[in-house]
Amino acid sequence: MEKLMIRGGRPLRGTVGISGAKNSAIALIPAAILAETEVRLDNLPQLTDVAVYAELLEQLGCRVSWTDDAMTIDPSSIRSVPMPNGRVKLLRASYYLMGALLGRFGEAVIGLPGGCNFEPRPIDQHIKGFEALGAEVTNESGAIRIRAKELRGAKIYLDVVSVGATINIMLAASRAKGSTVIENAAKEPEIIDVATLLNAMGAKIKGAGTETIRIEGVGEMHGCRHSIIPDRIQAGTYMIAAAATRGDVLIDNIIPKHLEALTAKLQEMGVHVYEMDEAIRVVGQPKYESVDVKALVYPGFATDLQSPMTSMLTQGAGVSILTDYVYSNRFKHVPELVRMGAQIRVEGRSAIIEGGRLNAAKVRAADLRAGAALVVAGLTVEEGTTEITGVEYIDRGYEKLVTQLSNLGAEVWRQG
Ligand code: EPU
């Protein structure tokens, strides 16, 4: 079993360049199949989820070519193939094939999505949207079958602010007849990125990034070239790691505005954070205040940074309370941090964290961001070697993690 080994206690120092956003890439790749001609995506992250998605499009008959940080998708010979099983189950974001195939062919059969299962993650709002657009949705032995004689625009109010449902409805509605309005839409930067690509492909979408999105359906869409936004979660994780190790790191090729909630919290703890046009410099300090953190939908503090932030809060001088209002039980990192000596207890949707030193231990990453939390924790440990299993989860979201951390002076390597 492969392990990530960390001998911590070294302040991270230097510059780290951030790749394109995973959660954009895995929506933009399926979005490309709505076009009749070639779509090129630049600033693509090199991640396992991206590779799986490329294979899924090939199964549908697309021609996909892929270099270091760009992917070209030629959907001109795509066909609608049922995908009840197989690799769709490896990836939660395979649900975007539902909206994209529905928009393109009026039908889709997709196995219920897998991915990081830190808690049950329903897709009822996606289905509500497809039904409002005129589709019939049935569950056939764990696969979702969606069929529409004709997709018609509709007004859809999301009961829950959902990134996935907002994007899925945008995908299908782009090719529906007439206009669609999504109310209570998610406002994450990844939504804007998808709308930007779709508009460059000929869609007519307004309001992405606000809670009301209007989509005028179009008959045909075409290829284009698009550059993926920087990964704000990867960037935020390096900001936290720099602060937790009392380092000095320039996090480069990012959009600092996407990280404002984290920047504010780190500053409240006493970290020195300097924003530049496309970079943020984080300078750690010997002592930190404890603070309370509430994970919310964007522009609030990102739930995906909640786990690594838990590790940062172990460095505070007193008691911090971290509450996740997006997921009620995303705390699989907590028992592992406790193994490392952290004083944390979970009460309802909150983690109560008492500051103190961590020690080396053998721990397991149960999901992607839980893994990021353990990496940050391991980097702060002054004696001994932390061994993290479940590396395959971490690989889903952090391109070249070992190389990037080593370049910043960390002693980290893979074993086994
Ligand atoms: N929800 C419902 N019904 C739905 C959809 C969502 O009740 O139909 C609930 C969820 O259970 C959750 C909340 O709404 O409590 C928000 O879920 P959302 O749909 O926004 O999440 P998602 O689209 O499935 C994406 C990211 C996650 C990230 C969340 C929240 C992708 C592929 N995943 O998930 O990223 O945590 O938004 O920002 O884009 C990660 O990168 O580690 C990750 C898990």
GROMACS .gro file of C-alpha atoms and ligand atoms in nm:
model
  460
    1MET     CA    1   0.000   0.000   0.000
    2GLU     CA    2   0.146   0.334  -0.102
    3LYS     CA    3   0.217   0.582   0.176
    4LEU     CA    4   0.302   0.946   0.196
    5MET     CA    5   0.585   0.998   0.444
    6ILE     CA    6   0.645   1.335   0.608
    7ARG     CA    7   0.927   1.437   0.837
    8GLY     CA    8   0.790   1.773   0.949
    9GLY     CA    9   0.910   2.070   1.146
   10ARG     CA   10   1.056   2.261   0.853
   11PRO     CA   11   0.905   2.597   0.759
   12LEU     CA   12   0.791   2.596   0.394
   13ARG     CA   13   0.977   2.859   0.194
   14GLY     CA   14   0.969   2.963  -0.172
   15THR     CA   15   0.716   2.990  -0.453
   16VAL     CA   16   0.447   2.743  -0.554
   17GLY     CA   17   0.257   2.771  -0.883
   18ILE     CA   18  -0.107   2.664  -0.876
   19SER     CA   19  -0.266   2.454  -1.151
   20GLY     CA   20  -0.611   2.486  -1.305
   21ALA     CA   21  -0.909   2.405  -1.082
   22LYS     CA   22  -1.008   2.040  -1.046
   23ASN     CA   23  -1.372   2.121  -0.979
   24SER     CA   24  -1.385   2.338  -1.293
   25ALA     CA   25  -1.200   2.089  -1.512
   26ILE     CA   26  -1.434   1.803  -1.433
   27ALA     CA   27  -1.733   2.015  -1.530
   28LEU     CA   28  -1.572   2.176  -1.837
   29ILE     CA   29  -1.465   1.842  -1.989
   30PRO     CA   30  -1.824   1.707  -2.008
   31ALA     CA   31  -1.954   2.053  -2.107
   32ALA     CA   32  -1.741   2.027  -2.422
   33ILE     CA   33  -1.966   1.752  -2.561
   34LEU     CA   34  -2.242   2.007  -2.616
   35ALA     CA   35  -2.035   2.148  -2.904
   36GLU     CA   36  -2.035   2.013  -3.260
   37THR     CA   37  -1.666   2.094  -3.312
   38GLU     CA   38  -1.337   2.084  -3.121
   39VAL     CA   39  -1.298   2.239  -2.774
   40ARG     CA   40  -0.953   2.306  -2.630
   41LEU     CA   41  -0.908   2.346  -2.255
   42ASP     CA   42  -0.586   2.510  -2.133
   43ASN     CA   43  -0.442   2.526  -1.780
   44LEU     CA   44  -0.568   2.172  -1.720
   45PRO     CA   45  -0.460   2.009  -1.392
   46GLN     CA   46  -0.286   1.669  -1.416
   47LEU     CA   47  -0.508   1.466  -1.188
   48THR     CA   48  -0.653   1.116  -1.182
   49ASP     CA   49  -1.012   1.248  -1.204
   50VAL     CA   50  -0.924   1.436  -1.524
   51ALA     CA   51  -0.776   1.118  -1.676
   52VAL     CA   52  -1.090   0.920  -1.584
   53TYR     CA   53  -1.310   1.185  -1.745
   54ALA     CA   54  -1.104   1.176  -2.065
   55GLU     CA   55  -1.167   0.798  -2.082
   56LEU     CA   56  -1.541   0.847  -2.028
   57LEU     CA   57  -1.558   1.086  -2.324
   58GLU     CA   58  -1.364   0.836  -2.537
   59GLN     CA   59  -1.622   0.570  -2.448
   60LEU     CA   60  -1.884   0.808  -2.588
   61GLY     CA   61  -1.694   0.828  -2.917
   62CYS     CA   62  -1.516   1.161  -2.865
   63ARG     CA   63  -1.157   1.201  -2.978
   64VAL     CA   64  -0.955   1.328  -2.684
   65SER     CA   65  -0.591   1.431  -2.699
   66TRP     CA   66  -0.406   1.547  -2.397
   67THR     CA   67  -0.070   1.712  -2.339
   68ASP     CA   68   0.088   1.840  -2.016
   69ASP     CA   69  -0.168   2.105  -1.937
   70ALA     CA   70  -0.411   2.113  -2.229
   71MET     CA   71  -0.686   1.884  -2.355
   72THR     CA   72  -0.853   1.886  -2.693
   73ILE     CA   73  -1.195   1.727  -2.717
   74ASP     CA   74  -1.344   1.658  -3.058
   75PRO     CA   75  -1.706   1.559  -3.003
   76SER     CA   76  -1.801   1.545  -3.374
   77SER     CA   77  -1.849   1.168  -3.368
   78ILE     CA   78  -2.007   1.141  -3.022
   79ARG     CA   79  -2.302   0.906  -2.967
   80SER     CA   80  -2.523   0.853  -2.666
   81VAL     CA   81  -2.400   0.536  -2.498
   82PRO     CA   82  -2.565   0.413  -2.176
   83MET     CA   83  -2.310   0.414  -1.893
   84PRO     CA   84  -2.480   0.234  -1.605
   85ASN     CA   85  -2.157   0.089  -1.463
   86GLY     CA   86  -1.783   0.101  -1.493
   87ARG     CA   87  -1.568   0.409  -1.464
   88VAL     CA   88  -1.857   0.653  -1.413
   89LYS     CA   89  -1.874   0.511  -1.062
   90LEU     CA   90  -1.519   0.621  -0.982
   91LEU     CA   91  -1.605   0.983  -1.010
   92ARG     CA   92  -1.868   1.190  -0.837
   93ALA     CA   93  -1.861   1.452  -1.112
   94SER     CA   94  -1.970   1.191  -1.368
   95TYR     CA   95  -2.314   1.334  -1.287
   96TYR     CA   96  -2.231   1.619  -1.528
   97LEU     CA   97  -2.267   1.368  -1.812
   98MET     CA   98  -2.638   1.362  -1.723
   99GLY     CA   99  -2.689   1.730  -1.803
  100ALA     CA  100  -2.451   1.733  -2.099
  101LEU     CA  101  -2.593   1.421  -2.269
  102LEU     CA  102  -2.948   1.534  -2.196
  103GLY     CA  103  -2.874   1.867  -2.363
  104ARG     CA  104  -2.708   1.707  -2.663
  105PHE     CA  105  -2.925   1.395  -2.719
  106GLY     CA  106  -3.233   1.431  -2.499
  107GLU     CA  107  -3.132   1.116  -2.312
  108ALA     CA  108  -2.871   0.973  -2.075
  109VAL     CA  109  -2.817   0.663  -1.863
  110ILE     CA  110  -2.549   0.717  -1.598
  111GLY     CA  111  -2.459   0.500  -1.298
  112LEU     CA  112  -2.504   0.677  -0.967
  113PRO     CA  113  -2.186   0.872  -0.901
  114GLY     CA  114  -1.903   0.766  -0.667
  115GLY     CA  115  -1.618   0.991  -0.553
  116CYS     CA  116  -1.535   1.113  -0.203
  117ASN     CA  117  -1.811   0.970   0.016
  118PHE     CA  118  -1.752   1.160   0.339
  119GLU     CA  119  -2.131   1.163   0.383
  120PRO     CA  120  -2.440   1.082   0.173
  121ARG     CA  121  -2.447   1.335  -0.109
  122PRO     CA  122  -2.793   1.340  -0.271
  123ILE     CA  123  -2.861   1.461  -0.627
  124ASP     CA  124  -3.231   1.536  -0.585
  125GLN     CA  125  -3.184   1.900  -0.693
  126HIS     CA  126  -3.018   1.792  -1.019
  127ILE     CA  127  -3.316   1.564  -1.086
  128LYS     CA  128  -3.566   1.834  -0.993
  129GLY     CA  129  -3.399   2.057  -1.254
  130PHE     CA  130  -3.403   1.793  -1.530
  131GLU     CA  131  -3.771   1.720  -1.461
  132ALA     CA  132  -3.856   2.090  -1.473
  133LEU     CA  133  -3.693   2.100  -1.818
  134GLY     CA  134  -3.937   1.829  -1.930
  135ALA     CA  135  -3.730   1.513  -1.875
  136GLU     CA  136  -3.855   1.190  -1.726
  137VAL     CA  137  -3.609   1.056  -1.466
  138THR     CA  138  -3.610   0.697  -1.340
  139ASN     CA  139  -3.372   0.498  -1.123
  140GLU     CA  140  -3.295   0.161  -1.280
  141SER     CA  141  -3.087  -0.062  -1.051
  142GLY     CA  142  -2.861   0.218  -0.937
  143ALA     CA  143  -2.838   0.394  -1.274
  144ILE     CA  144  -3.028   0.713  -1.351
  145ARG     CA  145  -3.216   0.711  -1.684
  146ILE     CA  146  -3.317   1.054  -1.811
  147ARG     CA  147  -3.524   1.107  -2.124
  148ALA     CA  148  -3.694   1.407  -2.276
  149LYS     CA  149  -3.896   1.423  -2.598
  150GLU     CA  150  -3.823   1.791  -2.600
  151LEU     CA  151  -3.627   1.999  -2.349
  152ARG     CA  152  -3.815   2.316  -2.263
  153GLY     CA  153  -3.686   2.612  -2.062
  154ALA     CA  154  -3.833   2.650  -1.713
  155LYS     CA  155  -3.807   2.847  -1.391
  156ILE     CA  156  -3.625   2.638  -1.129
  157TYR     CA  157  -3.583   2.731  -0.764
  158LEU     CA  158  -3.312   2.523  -0.596
  159ASP     CA  159  -3.412   2.419  -0.242
  160VAL     CA  160  -3.043   2.377  -0.156
  161VAL     CA  161  -2.763   2.592  -0.295
  162SER     CA  162  -2.579   2.329  -0.498
  163VAL     CA  163  -2.274   2.370  -0.720
  164GLY     CA  164  -2.342   2.043  -0.904
  165ALA     CA  165  -2.714   2.105  -0.961
  166THR     CA  166  -2.653   2.462  -1.083
  167ILE     CA  167  -2.394   2.345  -1.338
  168ASN     CA  168  -2.597   2.040  -1.448
  169ILE     CA  169  -2.905   2.252  -1.514
  170MET     CA  170  -2.696   2.511  -1.706
  171LEU     CA  171  -2.559   2.229  -1.926
  172ALA     CA  172  -2.900   2.086  -2.018
  173ALA     CA  173  -3.076   2.424  -2.043
  174SER     CA  174  -2.815   2.558  -2.286
  175ARG     CA  175  -2.971   2.338  -2.557
  176ALA     CA  176  -3.337   2.356  -2.438
  177LYS     CA  177  -3.610   2.543  -2.624
  178GLY     CA  178  -3.680   2.883  -2.467
  179SER     CA  179  -3.552   3.042  -2.149
  180THR     CA  180  -3.455   2.892  -1.815
  181VAL     CA  181  -3.412   3.080  -1.489
  182ILE     CA  182  -3.224   2.918  -1.199
  183GLU     CA  183  -3.306   3.085  -0.868
  184ASN     CA  184  -3.101   3.031  -0.552
  185ALA     CA  185  -2.814   2.925  -0.776
  186ALA     CA  186  -2.465   2.855  -0.640
  187LYS     CA  187  -2.217   3.142  -0.690
  188GLU     CA  188  -1.883   2.957  -0.680
  189PRO     CA  189  -1.612   3.073  -0.926
  190GLU     CA  190  -1.636   2.732  -1.096
  191ILE     CA  191  -1.996   2.816  -1.200
  192ILE     CA  192  -1.870   3.131  -1.372
  193ASP     CA  193  -1.595   2.930  -1.541
  194VAL     CA  194  -1.847   2.682  -1.684
  195ALA     CA  195  -2.077   2.964  -1.801
  196THR     CA  196  -1.779   3.137  -1.967
  197LEU     CA  197  -1.694   2.821  -2.161
  198LEU     CA  198  -2.057   2.758  -2.259
  199ASN     CA  199  -2.098   3.118  -2.379
  200ALA     CA  200  -1.777   3.088  -2.584
  201MET     CA  201  -1.938   2.775  -2.737
  202GLY     CA  202  -2.243   2.982  -2.840
  203ALA     CA  203  -2.470   2.950  -2.534
  204LYS     CA  204  -2.658   3.252  -2.396
  205ILE     CA  205  -2.609   3.255  -2.019
  206LYS     CA  206  -2.634   3.563  -1.799
  207GLY     CA  207  -2.595   3.609  -1.426
  208ALA     CA  208  -2.346   3.329  -1.346
  209GLY     CA  209  -2.186   3.420  -1.012
  210THR     CA  210  -2.514   3.564  -0.880
  211GLU     CA  211  -2.810   3.379  -0.732
  212THR     CA  212  -3.018   3.418  -1.048
  213ILE     CA  213  -2.891   3.266  -1.370
  214ARG     CA  214  -3.079   3.313  -1.700
  215ILE     CA  215  -3.021   3.080  -1.992
  216GLU     CA  216  -3.162   3.128  -2.339
  217GLY     CA  217  -3.149   2.791  -2.514
  218VAL     CA  218  -2.967   2.768  -2.848
  219GLY     CA  219  -3.004   2.513  -3.130
  220GLU     CA  220  -2.636   2.446  -3.188
  221MET     CA  221  -2.305   2.504  -3.014
  222HIS     CA  222  -1.952   2.513  -3.152
  223GLY     CA  223  -1.593   2.457  -3.043
  224CYS     CA  224  -1.367   2.716  -2.880
  225ARG     CA  225  -1.054   2.757  -2.669
  226HIS     CA  226  -1.079   2.821  -2.295
  227SER     CA  227  -0.833   2.855  -2.008
  228ILE     CA  228  -0.939   2.699  -1.675
  229ILE     CA  229  -0.939   2.921  -1.364
  230PRO     CA  230  -0.675   2.852  -1.095
  231ASP     CA  231  -0.757   2.599  -0.824
  232ARG     CA  232  -0.856   2.804  -0.520
  233ILE     CA  233  -0.868   2.498  -0.293
  234GLN     CA  234  -0.518   2.381  -0.387
  235ALA     CA  235  -0.400   2.742  -0.337
  236GLY     CA  236  -0.576   2.766  -0.002
  237THR     CA  237  -0.420   2.441   0.115
  238TYR     CA  238  -0.068   2.578   0.042
  239MET     CA  239  -0.158   2.903   0.220
  240ILE     CA  240  -0.260   2.704   0.526
  241ALA     CA  241   0.050   2.482   0.506
  242ALA     CA  242   0.275   2.789   0.481
  243ALA     CA  243   0.111   2.946   0.787
  244ALA     CA  244   0.102   2.625   0.993
  245THR     CA  245   0.474   2.560   0.938
  246ARG     CA  246   0.564   2.924   1.015
  247GLY     CA  247   0.700   2.950   0.663
  248ASP     CA  248   0.713   3.220   0.395
  249VAL     CA  249   0.553   3.117   0.067
  250LEU     CA  250   0.441   3.296  -0.246
  251ILE     CA  251   0.137   3.120  -0.390
  252ASP     CA  252   0.141   3.213  -0.756
  253ASN     CA  253  -0.094   3.203  -1.057
  254ILE     CA  254  -0.411   3.247  -0.855
  255ILE     CA  255  -0.708   3.484  -0.826
  256PRO     CA  256  -0.664   3.629  -0.472
  257LYS     CA  257  -1.030   3.737  -0.458
  258HIS     CA  258  -1.135   3.369  -0.462
  259LEU     CA  259  -0.949   3.323  -0.133
  260GLU     CA  260  -1.075   3.626   0.061
  261ALA     CA  261  -1.257   3.426   0.331
  262LEU     CA  262  -0.944   3.221   0.406
  263THR     CA  263  -0.715   3.526   0.392
  264ALA     CA  264  -0.937   3.704   0.646
  265LYS     CA  265  -0.935   3.406   0.885
  266LEU     CA  266  -0.559   3.358   0.862
  267GLN     CA  267  -0.509   3.729   0.930
  268GLU     CA  268  -0.742   3.704   1.230
  269MET     CA  269  -0.516   3.428   1.364
  270GLY     CA  270  -0.215   3.658   1.325
  271VAL     CA  271  -0.068   3.528   0.999
  272HIS     CA  272   0.075   3.796   0.771
  273VAL     CA  273  -0.093   3.768   0.431
  274TYR     CA  274  -0.008   3.996   0.138
  275GLU     CA  275  -0.233   4.004  -0.169
  276MET     CA  276  -0.091   4.082  -0.511
  277ASP     CA  277  -0.256   4.085  -0.856
  278GLU     CA  278  -0.212   3.714  -0.923
  279ALA     CA  279  -0.036   3.588  -0.612
  280ILE     CA  280  -0.059   3.582  -0.235
  281ARG     CA  281   0.238   3.578   0.003
  282VAL     CA  282   0.185   3.406   0.337
  283VAL     CA  283   0.434   3.475   0.615
  284GLY     CA  284   0.391   3.260   0.924
  285GLN     CA  285   0.437   3.386   1.281
  286PRO     CA  286   0.555   3.210   1.598
  287LYS     CA  287   0.217   3.235   1.780
  288TYR     CA  288  -0.143   3.228   1.661
  289GLU     CA  289  -0.480   3.330   1.807
  290SER     CA  290  -0.766   3.083   1.813
  291VAL     CA  291  -1.060   3.178   1.589
  292ASP     CA  292  -1.404   3.046   1.499
  293VAL     CA  293  -1.465   2.940   1.139
  294LYS     CA  294  -1.795   2.879   0.961
  295ALA     CA  295  -1.781   2.689   0.632
  296LEU     CA  296  -2.051   2.822   0.401
  297VAL     CA  297  -2.134   2.843   0.031
  298TYR     CA  298  -1.925   3.091  -0.171
  299PRO     CA  299  -1.822   3.365  -0.093
  300GLY     CA  300  -1.812   3.218   0.257
  301PHE     CA  301  -1.527   3.002   0.388
  302ALA     CA  302  -1.501   2.698   0.155
  303THR     CA  303  -1.604   2.361   0.300
  304ASP     CA  304  -1.320   2.207   0.098
  305LEU     CA  305  -1.072   2.407   0.309
  306GLN     CA  306  -1.247   2.320   0.635
  307SER     CA  307  -1.039   2.001   0.681
  308PRO     CA  308  -0.692   2.153   0.631
  309MET     CA  309  -0.806   2.452   0.839
  310THR     CA  310  -0.880   2.211   1.126
  311SER     CA  311  -0.508   2.128   1.130
  312MET     CA  312  -0.418   2.497   1.125
  313LEU     CA  313  -0.647   2.560   1.422
  314THR     CA  314  -0.449   2.309   1.631
  315GLN     CA  315  -0.177   2.575   1.614
  316GLY     CA  316  -0.397   2.838   1.788
  317ALA     CA  317  -0.331   2.942   2.147
  318GLY     CA  318  -0.676   2.850   2.283
  319VAL     CA  319  -1.004   2.692   2.174
  320SER     CA  320  -1.141   2.732   1.819
  321ILE     CA  321  -1.481   2.622   1.693
  322LEU     CA  322  -1.514   2.521   1.330
  323THR     CA  323  -1.867   2.464   1.198
  324ASP     CA  324  -1.952   2.326   0.854
  325TYR     CA  325  -2.288   2.453   0.728
  326VAL     CA  326  -2.248   2.284   0.387
  327TYR     CA  327  -2.188   1.924   0.499
  328SER     CA  328  -2.314   1.816   0.841
  329ASN     CA  329  -2.051   1.548   0.907
  330ARG     CA  330  -1.737   1.613   0.705
  331PHE     CA  331  -1.502   1.524   0.989
  332LYS     CA  332  -1.325   1.203   0.885
  333HIS     CA  333  -0.993   1.379   0.942
  334VAL     CA  334  -1.069   1.440   1.310
  335PRO     CA  335  -1.005   1.090   1.455
  336GLU     CA  336  -0.679   1.078   1.258
  337LEU     CA  337  -0.568   1.418   1.390
  338VAL     CA  338  -0.655   1.294   1.739
  339ARG     CA  339  -0.415   1.002   1.677
  340MET     CA  340  -0.153   1.268   1.616
  341GLY     CA  341  -0.221   1.417   1.957
  342ALA     CA  342  -0.474   1.684   1.860
  343GLN     CA  343  -0.739   1.776   2.115
  344ILE     CA  344  -1.054   1.788   1.905
  345ARG     CA  345  -1.409   1.676   1.969
  346VAL     CA  346  -1.697   1.682   1.726
  347GLU     CA  347  -2.036   1.808   1.842
  348GLY     CA  348  -2.307   1.803   1.577
  349ARG     CA  349  -2.173   1.989   1.275
  350SER     CA  350  -1.892   2.155   1.474
  351ALA     CA  351  -1.538   2.056   1.566
  352ILE     CA  352  -1.405   2.205   1.888
  353ILE     CA  353  -1.031   2.234   1.865
  354GLU     CA  354  -0.792   2.304   2.149
  355GLY     CA  355  -0.451   2.430   2.039
  356GLY     CA  356  -0.146   2.214   2.111
  357ARG     CA  357   0.148   2.028   1.961
  358LEU     CA  358   0.099   1.737   1.724
  359ASN     CA  359   0.312   1.424   1.711
  360ALA     CA  360   0.400   1.178   1.435
  361ALA     CA  361   0.164   0.884   1.382
  362LYS     CA  362   0.037   0.636   1.123
  363VAL     CA  363  -0.284   0.781   0.985
  364ARG     CA  364  -0.527   0.720   0.700
  365ALA     CA  365  -0.676   0.972   0.457
  366ALA     CA  366  -1.043   0.875   0.418
  367ASP     CA  367  -1.113   1.136   0.150
  368LEU     CA  368  -0.934   1.404  -0.051
  369ARG     CA  369  -0.956   1.700   0.184
  370ALA     CA  370  -0.915   1.482   0.495
  371GLY     CA  371  -0.586   1.382   0.329
  372ALA     CA  372  -0.492   1.749   0.287
  373ALA     CA  373  -0.559   1.802   0.659
  374LEU     CA  374  -0.320   1.519   0.747
  375VAL     CA  375  -0.049   1.655   0.516
  376VAL     CA  376  -0.070   1.998   0.682
  377ALA     CA  377  -0.065   1.835   1.026
  378GLY     CA  378   0.235   1.614   0.935
  379LEU     CA  379   0.430   1.916   0.813
  380THR     CA  380   0.400   2.080   1.157
  381VAL     CA  381   0.524   1.778   1.355
  382GLU     CA  382   0.876   1.843   1.487
  383GLU     CA  383   0.993   1.491   1.565
  384GLY     CA  384   0.943   1.160   1.389
  385THR     CA  385   0.782   1.060   1.062
  386THR     CA  386   0.411   1.080   0.985
  387GLU     CA  387   0.286   0.800   0.757
  388ILE     CA  388  -0.030   0.869   0.559
  389THR     CA  389  -0.215   0.595   0.369
  390GLY     CA  390  -0.508   0.660   0.134
  391VAL     CA  391  -0.272   0.852  -0.096
  392GLU     CA  392  -0.504   0.777  -0.391
  393TYR     CA  393  -0.756   1.023  -0.243
  394ILE     CA  394  -0.496   1.298  -0.211
  395ASP     CA  395  -0.394   1.240  -0.576
  396ARG     CA  396  -0.747   1.334  -0.681
  397GLY     CA  397  -0.690   1.699  -0.599
  398TYR     CA  398  -0.324   1.789  -0.558
  399GLU     CA  399  -0.112   1.783  -0.871
  400LYS     CA  400   0.255   1.694  -0.808
  401LEU     CA  401   0.214   1.733  -0.432
  402VAL     CA  402   0.545   1.571  -0.333
  403THR     CA  403   0.743   1.774  -0.589
  404GLN     CA  404   0.572   2.098  -0.492
  405LEU     CA  405   0.625   2.045  -0.118
  406SER     CA  406   0.986   1.931  -0.169
  407ASN     CA  407   1.054   2.247  -0.371
  408LEU     CA  408   0.931   2.442  -0.069
  409GLY     CA  409   1.182   2.261   0.153
  410ALA     CA  410   0.961   1.992   0.306
  411GLU     CA  411   1.095   1.644   0.372
  412VAL     CA  412   0.824   1.437   0.208
  413TRP     CA  413   0.830   1.125  -0.007
  414ARG     CA  414   0.617   0.835  -0.129
  415GLN     CA  415   0.689   0.483  -0.012
  416GLY     CA  416   0.562   0.139  -0.113
  417EPU     N1  417  -2.724   1.873  -0.192
  417EPU     C1  418  -2.853   1.823  -0.183
  417EPU     N2  419  -2.914   1.784  -0.300
  417EPU     C2  420  -2.855   1.793  -0.421
  417EPU     C3  421  -2.725   1.845  -0.428
  417EPU     C4  422  -2.663   1.884  -0.310
  417EPU     O1  423  -2.911   1.813  -0.076
  417EPU     O2  424  -2.917   1.757  -0.522
  417EPU     C5  425  -2.658   1.919  -0.068
  417EPU     C6  426  -2.529   1.840  -0.039
  417EPU     O3  427  -2.556   1.723   0.032
  417EPU     C7  428  -2.449   1.941   0.039
  417EPU     C8  429  -2.488   2.075  -0.025
  417EPU     O4  430  -2.612   2.051  -0.090
  417EPU     O5  431  -2.490   1.942   0.173
  417EPU     C9  432  -2.387   2.130  -0.126
  417EPU     O6  433  -2.357   2.031  -0.222
  417EPU     P1  434  -2.312   2.067  -0.371
  417EPU     O7  435  -2.411   2.010  -0.466
  417EPU     O8  436  -2.282   2.212  -0.381
  417EPU     O9  437  -2.180   1.983  -0.384
  417EPU     P2  438  -2.125   1.910  -0.511
  417EPU    O10  439  -2.159   1.988  -0.633
  417EPU    O11  440  -2.163   1.766  -0.511
  417EPU    C10  441  -1.898   2.036  -0.521
  417EPU    C11  442  -1.755   1.996  -0.516
  417EPU    C12  443  -1.718   1.954  -0.375
  417EPU    C13  444  -1.749   2.068  -0.279
  417EPU    C14  445  -1.895   2.111  -0.293
  417EPU    C15  446  -1.931   2.232  -0.209
  417EPU    C16  447  -1.726   1.901  -0.736
  417EPU    C17  448  -1.709   1.781  -0.818
  417EPU     N3  449  -1.735   1.884  -0.606
  417EPU    O12  450  -1.971   1.919  -0.485
  417EPU    O13  451  -1.578   1.932  -0.378
  417EPU    O14  452  -1.726   2.024  -0.147
  417EPU    O15  453  -1.923   2.143  -0.431
  417EPU    O16  454  -1.853   2.341  -0.244
  417EPU    O17  455  -1.728   2.012  -0.787
  417EPU    C18  456  -1.374   1.837  -0.312
  417EPU    O18  457  -1.320   1.903  -0.403
  417EPU    O19  458  -1.309   1.777  -0.223
  417EPU    C19  459  -1.519   1.830  -0.308
  417EPU    C20  460  -1.584   1.739  -0.237
   0.00000   0.00000   0.00000
